Amino acid sequence: MRNRLMRAALPALVLAAAVPALTLPVAAVAQEAAATYQQPPAPIAQILDAKPNPGVSVSPDRKTLLLTDRSNLPSIAELSEPMLRLAGYRINPRNNGPANSRVSWLTGLSFQSIDGGAARPVTGLPANARLTNTSWAPDGRTVAFLVNVPNGLELWVADVAQAKARKLNGPMVNAASGSGFSWLPDSSGLLVLAVPAGRGVAPNVDHPPEGPIITETGGRAAPVRTYQDLLSNAGDEALFGYYFTSQPTAVSLNGRARTVGQPGVILGLSTSPDGRYILQTRVKKPYSYVVPASLFPSDVIVTDLNGREAHRVADLPLRDNVPTPFDAVAPGPRSVQWRADADATLVWTEAQDGGDPRNAAEVRDRVFMLRAPFNDRPQVLLDLKERYAGTTWGRDDVAIVNSRWFNTRHETRTLVDPSNPGAGRVLVDRNYQDRYNDPGSVMTEPNARGRSVMRFNADGSKVFVDGAGATREGQYPFLDLMDLKTGASERLWRSSQGEYETVVGVLDENGRKLVTYRESRTDPANLRVRDLDGGVTQLTHFPDPAPQLAGVSRELITYTRDDGVELSGTLYLPAGYDKDRDGPLPLLMWAYPAEFTDAAVAGQVVDTDNRFVRPGGSSHLFLLTQGYAILDNPTMPIIGRDGAEPNDTYIEQLSASAKAAVDAVVALGVADRDRIAVGGHSYGAFMTANLLAHTDLFKTGIARSGAYNRTLTPFGFQAEQRSYWEATDTYNAMSPFTYANKINEPILLIHGEEDDNSGTFPVQTERFYAALKGNGATARYVVLPLEAHGYRARESVGHTLYEMGAWLDRWMKPAATTGQE
């Protein structure tokens, strides 16, 4: 059974159509071969093994920092723990939490006062503890978290005043579908999704099938996107029901645990801000084999704290027929949640166009409110001409409703008065891809109940707004005060020239004292307290995580495509490089295309000279240590003009952007045309294969975890909204699989064996490699055991960087260096 228990796999790599020993003659061809993990050359391995800097979060009362010690890259042995793939989730059946490939474990905690002083390590943790899901209590006095133990996930808390941790008595936490717990509004305890007591052993699914698996369609159109990790048989259904069934349980800080209502397959659970009700999303049968659990039939209900149903919000059917355009949604209530600034008020939206953006409608979404005890008719908060995108809550007379329309890349933010619902005043009406004219977003902060609400100034007439501050010269974050009556903004502060400083929190009512993250080209990000009336106090002193790269040079370069679109990329050159002395270098372009509806927005250029940049994971920037120049993120905009879809001219625009980038680096004298490679991950891998198929600009390519045959994603991909049958020519033209016989440059293909990303099934690379091999191309295909779309294990990351470096050395460096022709 495909989705049964995934047991440990031997670390095998598929290496074919190129020999395992990269120094053998190019003409040699090898069959599939086993291999061992290889280490990347110095200093890459040393950087990968360096201890990462701690993570930081600020307490709700803005008095304390939580510093979390982070583990380094996990070993392949950790990823080898059993894994189940069920209904769109990947879980670890040992602890009933997410699979190890999806967890970044913490190893320790510390508290540090924002007023200054040394960090205080939290005591009382188990030896060699692995922690996850840290969460501040609303009052800022306690942090809750989960501790991984042999038989599950335990709920623990750490007291800020004493810097001491303790386990809370109660059941194991079921974190299969999320964090597994949330704080009660009064900070007295937590609401937990618990593993039911006495649930017994997991169903035995290791037996012969009892019959065929049959699905049938009855003439109803039910297009679905390309989902991963779906249920596929009765055994999967049994396992899903077993591992995702939880018992809601209230666990107090004094150690008492009380069950709340009945167990069930619960994918969402939250208390009302006043603590009187619980909003639950409970999945029910029949389950589906074509969509993930979030689209299964489900009941959205409100219960009291004893589990008795107080209100039924929705009885949702199976939603396997949502139309393919990206602005399409399922009919019925969706985005159901509590209003953050009220005691117990439900808020949700419902499509008024049947969920299909192709239907004409003046109103697309209608936003409703319903106050406890839920006996009245729902109020209409606002009618929207676009899809609902959430609400920023403030107080009874102030909220901002957000809406978006993907097809035009448009967003609207509307100021409303919840006490007088039904109408509003538009504050923002813009193309959300327009970085230069982004006004920022209203800042939020946790209120006394732990709910996120607007941050007002002292008299409540204005709200704080922070933004990225993108300009051609760089990003310079800012803090504004916006008048709620006029919509006019006053600039309070802006990051200094040459620095990148973002606001983490506002410490006083007038916005004069801030907690910020500050970095520069040479200084790593650290927290500080900034007094706008004078004085800066440094709170953390995190070091450069990769000082070996401190001498690398970085420069934003700009150039123009043949059709007049302005393009840019960041040019990195190795430490110590001198163009006049050393001449052109072998160069790698690493890119990721993006779709736009406005050419002016697509051509926006933002310098990164004020940012601190260091690579991590399997970043291509590590190759700077091996003598390569890198043009990072050369923009590859795909623009839809005059009502045309962007992808109808994808190949032409992609090729033109690549040519402009090649011409630019050659003109600068840092690269020559015969030693330029192209590479990318995911959609960037798709781009790489297309550029090799349709141009002769590049010596070689590196494509990681890509999709190459768009007929395998027939109901849309990336920003393509049309189905294969609506845009057959475009799907075929964009698929490099179609043109595998045109690829005459060597290509390195890498893919995670357990890729979990929509559309990039490993079979995409498997079949693309077969097409290349069958047409006589030179290719190397590397499969990373146990890895998902992003690579996690230290062995996998190291080997990926080894493969990339060795491949480029083979094809890009002179024969005297590599011993090859």
PDB file of C-alpha atoms in Angstrom, residues 179-408:
ATOM      1  CA  SER A 179       0.287  22.411  17.221  1.00  0.00           C
ATOM      2  CA  GLY A 180      -2.006  20.222  19.339  1.00  0.00           C
ATOM      3  CA  PHE A 181      -2.780  22.852  21.979  1.00  0.00           C
ATOM      4  CA  SER A 182      -3.722  26.488  22.581  1.00  0.00           C
ATOM      5  CA  TRP A 183      -3.854  28.707  25.641  1.00  0.00           C
ATOM      6  CA  LEU A 184      -7.074  29.485  27.453  1.00  0.00           C
ATOM      7  CA  PRO A 185      -7.762  33.239  27.350  1.00  0.00           C
ATOM      8  CA  ASP A 186      -7.154  33.740  31.086  1.00  0.00           C
ATOM      9  CA  SER A 187      -3.752  31.931  30.987  1.00  0.00           C
ATOM     10  CA  SER A 188      -4.957  29.431  33.589  1.00  0.00           C
ATOM     11  CA  GLY A 189      -4.349  26.430  31.347  1.00  0.00           C
ATOM     12  CA  LEU A 190      -4.528  25.034  27.862  1.00  0.00           C
ATOM     13  CA  LEU A 191      -7.009  23.389  25.551  1.00  0.00           C
ATOM     14  CA  VAL A 192      -5.379  20.256  24.193  1.00  0.00           C
ATOM     15  CA  LEU A 193      -6.061  17.802  21.408  1.00  0.00           C
ATOM     16  CA  ALA A 194      -5.124  14.665  23.284  1.00  0.00           C
ATOM     17  CA  VAL A 195      -4.458  11.120  22.194  1.00  0.00           C
ATOM     18  CA  PRO A 196      -7.608   9.321  23.430  1.00  0.00           C
ATOM     19  CA  ALA A 197      -7.067   7.223  26.535  1.00  0.00           C
ATOM     20  CA  GLY A 198      -7.051   3.509  25.864  1.00  0.00           C
ATOM     21  CA  ARG A 199      -7.249   3.793  22.104  1.00  0.00           C
ATOM     22  CA  GLY A 200      -5.314   0.551  21.692  1.00  0.00           C
ATOM     23  CA  VAL A 201      -2.834  -0.415  19.028  1.00  0.00           C
ATOM     24  CA  ALA A 202      -2.892   0.915  15.479  1.00  0.00           C
ATOM     25  CA  PRO A 203      -4.950  -1.014  12.899  1.00  0.00           C
ATOM     26  CA  ASN A 204      -3.105  -3.838  11.236  1.00  0.00           C
ATOM     27  CA  VAL A 205      -3.117  -3.034   7.527  1.00  0.00           C
ATOM     28  CA  ASP A 206      -0.405  -5.518   6.559  1.00  0.00           C
ATOM     29  CA  HIS A 207      -2.702  -8.140   5.105  1.00  0.00           C
ATOM     30  CA  PRO A 208      -3.771  -9.102   1.588  1.00  0.00           C
ATOM     31  CA  PRO A 209      -6.366  -6.808   0.030  1.00  0.00           C
ATOM     32  CA  GLU A 210      -9.955  -7.971   0.194  1.00  0.00           C
ATOM     33  CA  GLY A 211     -10.812  -6.653  -3.251  1.00  0.00           C
ATOM     34  CA  PRO A 212     -10.146  -3.976  -5.845  1.00  0.00           C
ATOM     35  CA  ILE A 213     -10.243  -0.227  -5.174  1.00  0.00           C
ATOM     36  CA  ILE A 214     -13.082   1.313  -7.177  1.00  0.00           C
ATOM     37  CA  THR A 215     -13.998   4.938  -7.722  1.00  0.00           C
ATOM     38  CA  GLU A 216     -16.697   6.186 -10.047  1.00  0.00           C
ATOM     39  CA  THR A 217     -17.806   9.506 -11.488  1.00  0.00           C
ATOM     40  CA  GLY A 218     -21.409  10.272 -12.336  1.00  0.00           C
ATOM     41  CA  GLY A 219     -21.088  13.032 -14.894  1.00  0.00           C
ATOM     42  CA  ARG A 220     -20.529  15.805 -12.340  1.00  0.00           C
ATOM     43  CA  ALA A 221     -17.487  17.959 -13.149  1.00  0.00           C
ATOM     44  CA  ALA A 222     -14.987  17.602 -10.288  1.00  0.00           C
ATOM     45  CA  PRO A 223     -11.637  19.083 -11.272  1.00  0.00           C
ATOM     46  CA  VAL A 224      -8.969  18.859  -8.571  1.00  0.00           C
ATOM     47  CA  ARG A 225      -5.454  20.134  -8.395  1.00  0.00           C
ATOM     48  CA  THR A 226      -2.463  17.850  -8.064  1.00  0.00           C
ATOM     49  CA  TYR A 227      -2.385  16.940  -4.359  1.00  0.00           C
ATOM     50  CA  GLN A 228       0.187  14.789  -2.584  1.00  0.00           C
ATOM     51  CA  ASP A 229      -0.089  12.156   0.158  1.00  0.00           C
ATOM     52  CA  LEU A 230      -3.761  11.303  -0.333  1.00  0.00           C
ATOM     53  CA  LEU A 231      -5.624   8.327   1.069  1.00  0.00           C
ATOM     54  CA  SER A 232      -5.639   5.472  -1.402  1.00  0.00           C
ATOM     55  CA  ASN A 233      -7.366   2.474   0.200  1.00  0.00           C
ATOM     56  CA  ALA A 234      -9.304   1.162   3.174  1.00  0.00           C
ATOM     57  CA  GLY A 235      -6.113   0.643   5.156  1.00  0.00           C
ATOM     58  CA  ASP A 236      -5.228   4.301   4.798  1.00  0.00           C
ATOM     59  CA  GLU A 237      -8.703   5.257   5.943  1.00  0.00           C
ATOM     60  CA  ALA A 238      -8.323   3.132   9.063  1.00  0.00           C
ATOM     61  CA  LEU A 239      -4.929   4.648   9.848  1.00  0.00           C
ATOM     62  CA  PHE A 240      -6.217   8.173   9.273  1.00  0.00           C
ATOM     63  CA  GLY A 241      -9.108   7.621  11.647  1.00  0.00           C
ATOM     64  CA  TYR A 242      -6.799   6.120  14.272  1.00  0.00           C
ATOM     65  CA  TYR A 243      -4.044   8.739  14.282  1.00  0.00           C
ATOM     66  CA  PHE A 244      -6.210  11.820  13.717  1.00  0.00           C
ATOM     67  CA  THR A 245      -8.874  11.089  16.314  1.00  0.00           C
ATOM     68  CA  SER A 246      -8.365  13.370  19.321  1.00  0.00           C
ATOM     69  CA  GLN A 247     -10.020  13.973  22.664  1.00  0.00           C
ATOM     70  CA  PRO A 248     -10.455  17.684  23.507  1.00  0.00           C
ATOM     71  CA  THR A 249      -9.045  18.143  26.994  1.00  0.00           C
ATOM     72  CA  ALA A 250      -8.669  21.159  29.291  1.00  0.00           C
ATOM     73  CA  VAL A 251      -5.353  20.994  31.171  1.00  0.00           C
ATOM     74  CA  SER A 252      -4.822  23.511  33.990  1.00  0.00           C
ATOM     75  CA  LEU A 253      -1.446  24.817  35.150  1.00  0.00           C
ATOM     76  CA  ASN A 254      -2.037  23.193  38.536  1.00  0.00           C
ATOM     77  CA  GLY A 255      -2.026  19.766  36.928  1.00  0.00           C
ATOM     78  CA  ARG A 256      -5.699  18.887  36.531  1.00  0.00           C
ATOM     79  CA  ALA A 257      -6.954  17.491  33.224  1.00  0.00           C
ATOM     80  CA  ARG A 258     -10.618  17.320  32.192  1.00  0.00           C
ATOM     81  CA  THR A 259     -12.040  15.877  28.984  1.00  0.00           C
ATOM     82  CA  VAL A 260     -14.345  18.143  26.973  1.00  0.00           C
ATOM     83  CA  GLY A 261     -17.044  16.402  24.968  1.00  0.00           C
ATOM     84  CA  GLN A 262     -16.467  13.445  22.714  1.00  0.00           C
ATOM     85  CA  PRO A 263     -13.402  12.433  20.710  1.00  0.00           C
ATOM     86  CA  GLY A 264     -13.396  12.893  16.956  1.00  0.00           C
ATOM     87  CA  VAL A 265     -11.277  13.649  13.912  1.00  0.00           C
ATOM     88  CA  ILE A 266     -10.741  17.309  14.763  1.00  0.00           C
ATOM     89  CA  LEU A 267      -8.747  19.526  12.405  1.00  0.00           C
ATOM     90  CA  GLY A 268      -9.518  22.832  14.119  1.00  0.00           C
ATOM     91  CA  LEU A 269     -10.125  23.772  17.761  1.00  0.00           C
ATOM     92  CA  SER A 270     -10.180  27.248  19.347  1.00  0.00           C
ATOM     93  CA  THR A 271     -11.780  28.850  22.386  1.00  0.00           C
ATOM     94  CA  SER A 272     -13.781  32.055  22.144  1.00  0.00           C
ATOM     95  CA  PRO A 273     -11.968  35.141  23.500  1.00  0.00           C
ATOM     96  CA  ASP A 274     -14.138  35.088  26.630  1.00  0.00           C
ATOM     97  CA  GLY A 275     -13.373  31.412  27.208  1.00  0.00           C
ATOM     98  CA  ARG A 276     -17.013  30.253  27.188  1.00  0.00           C
ATOM     99  CA  TYR A 277     -17.168  28.399  23.865  1.00  0.00           C
ATOM    100  CA  ILE A 278     -15.085  26.185  21.619  1.00  0.00           C
ATOM    101  CA  LEU A 279     -15.139  26.346  17.821  1.00  0.00           C
ATOM    102  CA  GLN A 280     -14.460  22.951  16.278  1.00  0.00           C
ATOM    103  CA  THR A 281     -14.035  21.533  12.781  1.00  0.00           C
ATOM    104  CA  ARG A 282     -14.812  17.823  12.892  1.00  0.00           C
ATOM    105  CA  VAL A 283     -14.177  15.687   9.821  1.00  0.00           C
ATOM    106  CA  LYS A 284     -16.592  12.872   9.036  1.00  0.00           C
ATOM    107  CA  LYS A 285     -16.976  10.098   6.504  1.00  0.00           C
ATOM    108  CA  PRO A 286     -17.055   9.381   3.655  1.00  0.00           C
ATOM    109  CA  TYR A 287     -13.377  10.166   3.212  1.00  0.00           C
ATOM    110  CA  SER A 288     -11.967  10.910  -0.219  1.00  0.00           C
ATOM    111  CA  TYR A 289      -9.067   9.551  -2.245  1.00  0.00           C
ATOM    112  CA  VAL A 290      -8.783  12.637  -4.480  1.00  0.00           C
ATOM    113  CA  VAL A 291      -8.579  15.601  -2.060  1.00  0.00           C
ATOM    114  CA  PRO A 292      -6.854  16.190   1.303  1.00  0.00           C
ATOM    115  CA  ALA A 293      -8.577  16.116   4.679  1.00  0.00           C
ATOM    116  CA  SER A 294      -9.246  19.875   4.659  1.00  0.00           C
ATOM    117  CA  LEU A 295     -11.832  19.221   1.912  1.00  0.00           C
ATOM    118  CA  PHE A 296     -13.448  16.149   3.488  1.00  0.00           C
ATOM    119  CA  PRO A 297     -17.052  16.371   4.722  1.00  0.00           C
ATOM    120  CA  SER A 298     -17.009  18.158   8.060  1.00  0.00           C
ATOM    121  CA  ASP A 299     -19.129  19.759  10.752  1.00  0.00           C
ATOM    122  CA  VAL A 300     -18.180  23.233  11.936  1.00  0.00           C
ATOM    123  CA  ILE A 301     -19.749  23.558  15.373  1.00  0.00           C
ATOM    124  CA  VAL A 302     -19.625  25.600  18.558  1.00  0.00           C
ATOM    125  CA  THR A 303     -19.741  23.788  21.895  1.00  0.00           C
ATOM    126  CA  ASP A 304     -19.624  24.924  25.490  1.00  0.00           C
ATOM    127  CA  LEU A 305     -16.755  23.920  27.765  1.00  0.00           C
ATOM    128  CA  ASN A 306     -18.551  20.685  28.589  1.00  0.00           C
ATOM    129  CA  GLY A 307     -18.703  19.659  24.959  1.00  0.00           C
ATOM    130  CA  ARG A 308     -22.421  20.312  24.460  1.00  0.00           C
ATOM    131  CA  GLU A 309     -23.263  21.713  21.024  1.00  0.00           C
ATOM    132  CA  ALA A 310     -24.383  25.346  21.227  1.00  0.00           C
ATOM    133  CA  HIS A 311     -24.490  26.175  17.522  1.00  0.00           C
ATOM    134  CA  ARG A 312     -23.879  24.483  14.181  1.00  0.00           C
ATOM    135  CA  VAL A 313     -22.144  26.865  11.787  1.00  0.00           C
ATOM    136  CA  ALA A 314     -21.964  24.539   8.791  1.00  0.00           C
ATOM    137  CA  ASP A 315     -22.448  20.964   7.641  1.00  0.00           C
ATOM    138  CA  LEU A 316     -19.935  20.922   4.804  1.00  0.00           C
ATOM    139  CA  PRO A 317     -20.080  18.222   2.111  1.00  0.00           C
ATOM    140  CA  LEU A 318     -17.123  16.714   0.296  1.00  0.00           C
ATOM    141  CA  ARG A 319     -15.533  19.560  -1.683  1.00  0.00           C
ATOM    142  CA  ASP A 320     -13.968  17.776  -4.639  1.00  0.00           C
ATOM    143  CA  ASN A 321     -15.465  19.935  -7.367  1.00  0.00           C
ATOM    144  CA  VAL A 322     -13.955  23.383  -6.777  1.00  0.00           C
ATOM    145  CA  PRO A 323     -13.345  25.002 -10.194  1.00  0.00           C
ATOM    146  CA  THR A 324      -9.739  25.317 -11.339  1.00  0.00           C
ATOM    147  CA  PRO A 325      -9.196  29.129 -11.449  1.00  0.00           C
ATOM    148  CA  PHE A 326      -7.222  30.337  -8.435  1.00  0.00           C
ATOM    149  CA  ASP A 327     -10.016  32.707  -7.361  1.00  0.00           C
ATOM    150  CA  ALA A 328     -12.373  29.738  -7.102  1.00  0.00           C
ATOM    151  CA  VAL A 329     -13.581  28.582  -3.676  1.00  0.00           C
ATOM    152  CA  ALA A 330     -15.955  25.980  -2.310  1.00  0.00           C
ATOM    153  CA  PRO A 331     -19.566  27.028  -1.730  1.00  0.00           C
ATOM    154  CA  GLY A 332     -20.781  27.411   1.828  1.00  0.00           C
ATOM    155  CA  PRO A 333     -19.252  28.951   4.953  1.00  0.00           C
ATOM    156  CA  ARG A 334     -15.465  29.161   5.012  1.00  0.00           C
ATOM    157  CA  SER A 335     -12.747  30.946   7.009  1.00  0.00           C
ATOM    158  CA  VAL A 336     -14.829  30.494  10.164  1.00  0.00           C
ATOM    159  CA  GLN A 337     -13.137  32.034  13.208  1.00  0.00           C
ATOM    160  CA  TRP A 338     -13.712  34.101  16.330  1.00  0.00           C
ATOM    161  CA  ARG A 339     -13.702  37.857  16.187  1.00  0.00           C
ATOM    162  CA  ALA A 340     -10.527  38.765  18.078  1.00  0.00           C
ATOM    163  CA  ASP A 341     -11.806  41.878  19.875  1.00  0.00           C
ATOM    164  CA  ALA A 342     -15.205  40.592  21.055  1.00  0.00           C
ATOM    165  CA  ASP A 343     -16.301  38.121  23.719  1.00  0.00           C
ATOM    166  CA  ALA A 344     -17.820  35.441  21.499  1.00  0.00           C
ATOM    167  CA  THR A 345     -18.667  36.495  17.936  1.00  0.00           C
ATOM    168  CA  LEU A 346     -18.306  34.205  14.955  1.00  0.00           C
ATOM    169  CA  VAL A 347     -17.093  35.598  11.643  1.00  0.00           C
ATOM    170  CA  TRP A 348     -17.091  33.792   8.311  1.00  0.00           C
ATOM    171  CA  THR A 349     -17.545  34.363   4.603  1.00  0.00           C
ATOM    172  CA  GLU A 350     -19.614  32.745   1.857  1.00  0.00           C
ATOM    173  CA  ALA A 351     -19.203  33.016  -1.901  1.00  0.00           C
ATOM    174  CA  GLN A 352     -22.092  34.732  -3.683  1.00  0.00           C
ATOM    175  CA  ASP A 353     -21.022  33.577  -7.158  1.00  0.00           C
ATOM    176  CA  GLY A 354     -21.213  29.859  -6.433  1.00  0.00           C
ATOM    177  CA  GLY A 355     -17.464  29.901  -5.782  1.00  0.00           C
ATOM    178  CA  ASP A 356     -16.718  30.127  -9.517  1.00  0.00           C
ATOM    179  CA  PRO A 357     -15.009  33.366 -10.622  1.00  0.00           C
ATOM    180  CA  ARG A 358     -16.204  32.734 -14.171  1.00  0.00           C
ATOM    181  CA  ASN A 359     -19.764  33.473 -13.065  1.00  0.00           C
ATOM    182  CA  ALA A 360     -20.774  37.121 -13.357  1.00  0.00           C
ATOM    183  CA  ALA A 361     -21.447  38.634  -9.931  1.00  0.00           C
ATOM    184  CA  GLU A 362     -21.401  42.103  -8.411  1.00  0.00           C
ATOM    185  CA  VAL A 363     -20.688  40.590  -5.006  1.00  0.00           C
ATOM    186  CA  ARG A 364     -18.127  37.791  -4.859  1.00  0.00           C
ATOM    187  CA  ASP A 365     -17.960  37.182  -1.103  1.00  0.00           C
ATOM    188  CA  ARG A 366     -20.198  38.215   1.786  1.00  0.00           C
ATOM    189  CA  VAL A 367     -18.750  38.441   5.300  1.00  0.00           C
ATOM    190  CA  PHE A 368     -21.049  37.525   8.190  1.00  0.00           C
ATOM    191  CA  MET A 369     -20.984  38.011  11.967  1.00  0.00           C
ATOM    192  CA  LEU A 370     -23.002  36.201  14.619  1.00  0.00           C
ATOM    193  CA  ARG A 371     -22.820  36.970  18.335  1.00  0.00           C
ATOM    194  CA  ALA A 372     -23.368  34.499  21.157  1.00  0.00           C
ATOM    195  CA  PRO A 373     -25.714  32.918  22.088  1.00  0.00           C
ATOM    196  CA  PHE A 374     -26.059  32.496  18.283  1.00  0.00           C
ATOM    197  CA  ASN A 375     -29.859  32.769  18.220  1.00  0.00           C
ATOM    198  CA  ASP A 376     -30.196  35.799  15.922  1.00  0.00           C
ATOM    199  CA  ARG A 377     -29.826  36.039  12.172  1.00  0.00           C
ATOM    200  CA  PRO A 378     -26.223  36.640  11.089  1.00  0.00           C
ATOM    201  CA  GLN A 379     -25.303  40.243  10.347  1.00  0.00           C
ATOM    202  CA  VAL A 380     -23.641  41.175   7.070  1.00  0.00           C
ATOM    203  CA  LEU A 381     -20.381  42.862   7.954  1.00  0.00           C
ATOM    204  CA  LEU A 382     -19.448  43.674   4.352  1.00  0.00           C
ATOM    205  CA  ASP A 383     -20.031  42.675   0.728  1.00  0.00           C
ATOM    206  CA  LEU A 384     -16.867  42.246  -1.318  1.00  0.00           C
ATOM    207  CA  LYS A 385     -16.103  42.467  -5.027  1.00  0.00           C
ATOM    208  CA  GLU A 386     -13.113  40.170  -4.491  1.00  0.00           C
ATOM    209  CA  ARG A 387     -12.318  37.115  -2.384  1.00  0.00           C
ATOM    210  CA  TYR A 388     -12.199  37.568   1.367  1.00  0.00           C
ATOM    211  CA  ALA A 389      -8.620  37.585   2.692  1.00  0.00           C
ATOM    212  CA  GLY A 390      -9.164  38.044   6.423  1.00  0.00           C
ATOM    213  CA  THR A 391      -9.942  40.827   8.872  1.00  0.00           C
ATOM    214  CA  THR A 392      -7.668  42.880  11.098  1.00  0.00           C
ATOM    215  CA  TRP A 393      -9.691  43.510  14.249  1.00  0.00           C
ATOM    216  CA  GLY A 394      -9.346  46.589  16.444  1.00  0.00           C
ATOM    217  CA  ARG A 395     -12.329  47.406  18.645  1.00  0.00           C
ATOM    218  CA  ASP A 396     -16.094  47.603  18.368  1.00  0.00           C
ATOM    219  CA  ASP A 397     -15.990  50.539  15.923  1.00  0.00           C
ATOM    220  CA  VAL A 398     -12.821  49.715  13.960  1.00  0.00           C
ATOM    221  CA  ALA A 399     -11.807  46.788  11.772  1.00  0.00           C
ATOM    222  CA  ILE A 400     -10.151  46.409   8.365  1.00  0.00           C
ATOM    223  CA  VAL A 401     -11.508  43.808   5.950  1.00  0.00           C
ATOM    224  CA  ASN A 402      -9.042  42.564   3.349  1.00  0.00           C
ATOM    225  CA  SER A 403      -9.907  41.136  -0.054  1.00  0.00           C
ATOM    226  CA  ARG A 404      -7.885  39.959  -3.068  1.00  0.00           C
ATOM    227  CA  TRP A 405      -8.376  38.870  -6.658  1.00  0.00           C
ATOM    228  CA  PHE A 406      -5.577  36.724  -7.983  1.00  0.00           C
ATOM    229  CA  ASN A 407      -6.428  37.091 -11.655  1.00  0.00           C
ATOM    230  CA  THR A 408      -5.627  40.818 -11.551  1.00  0.00           C
TER     231      THR A 408
END
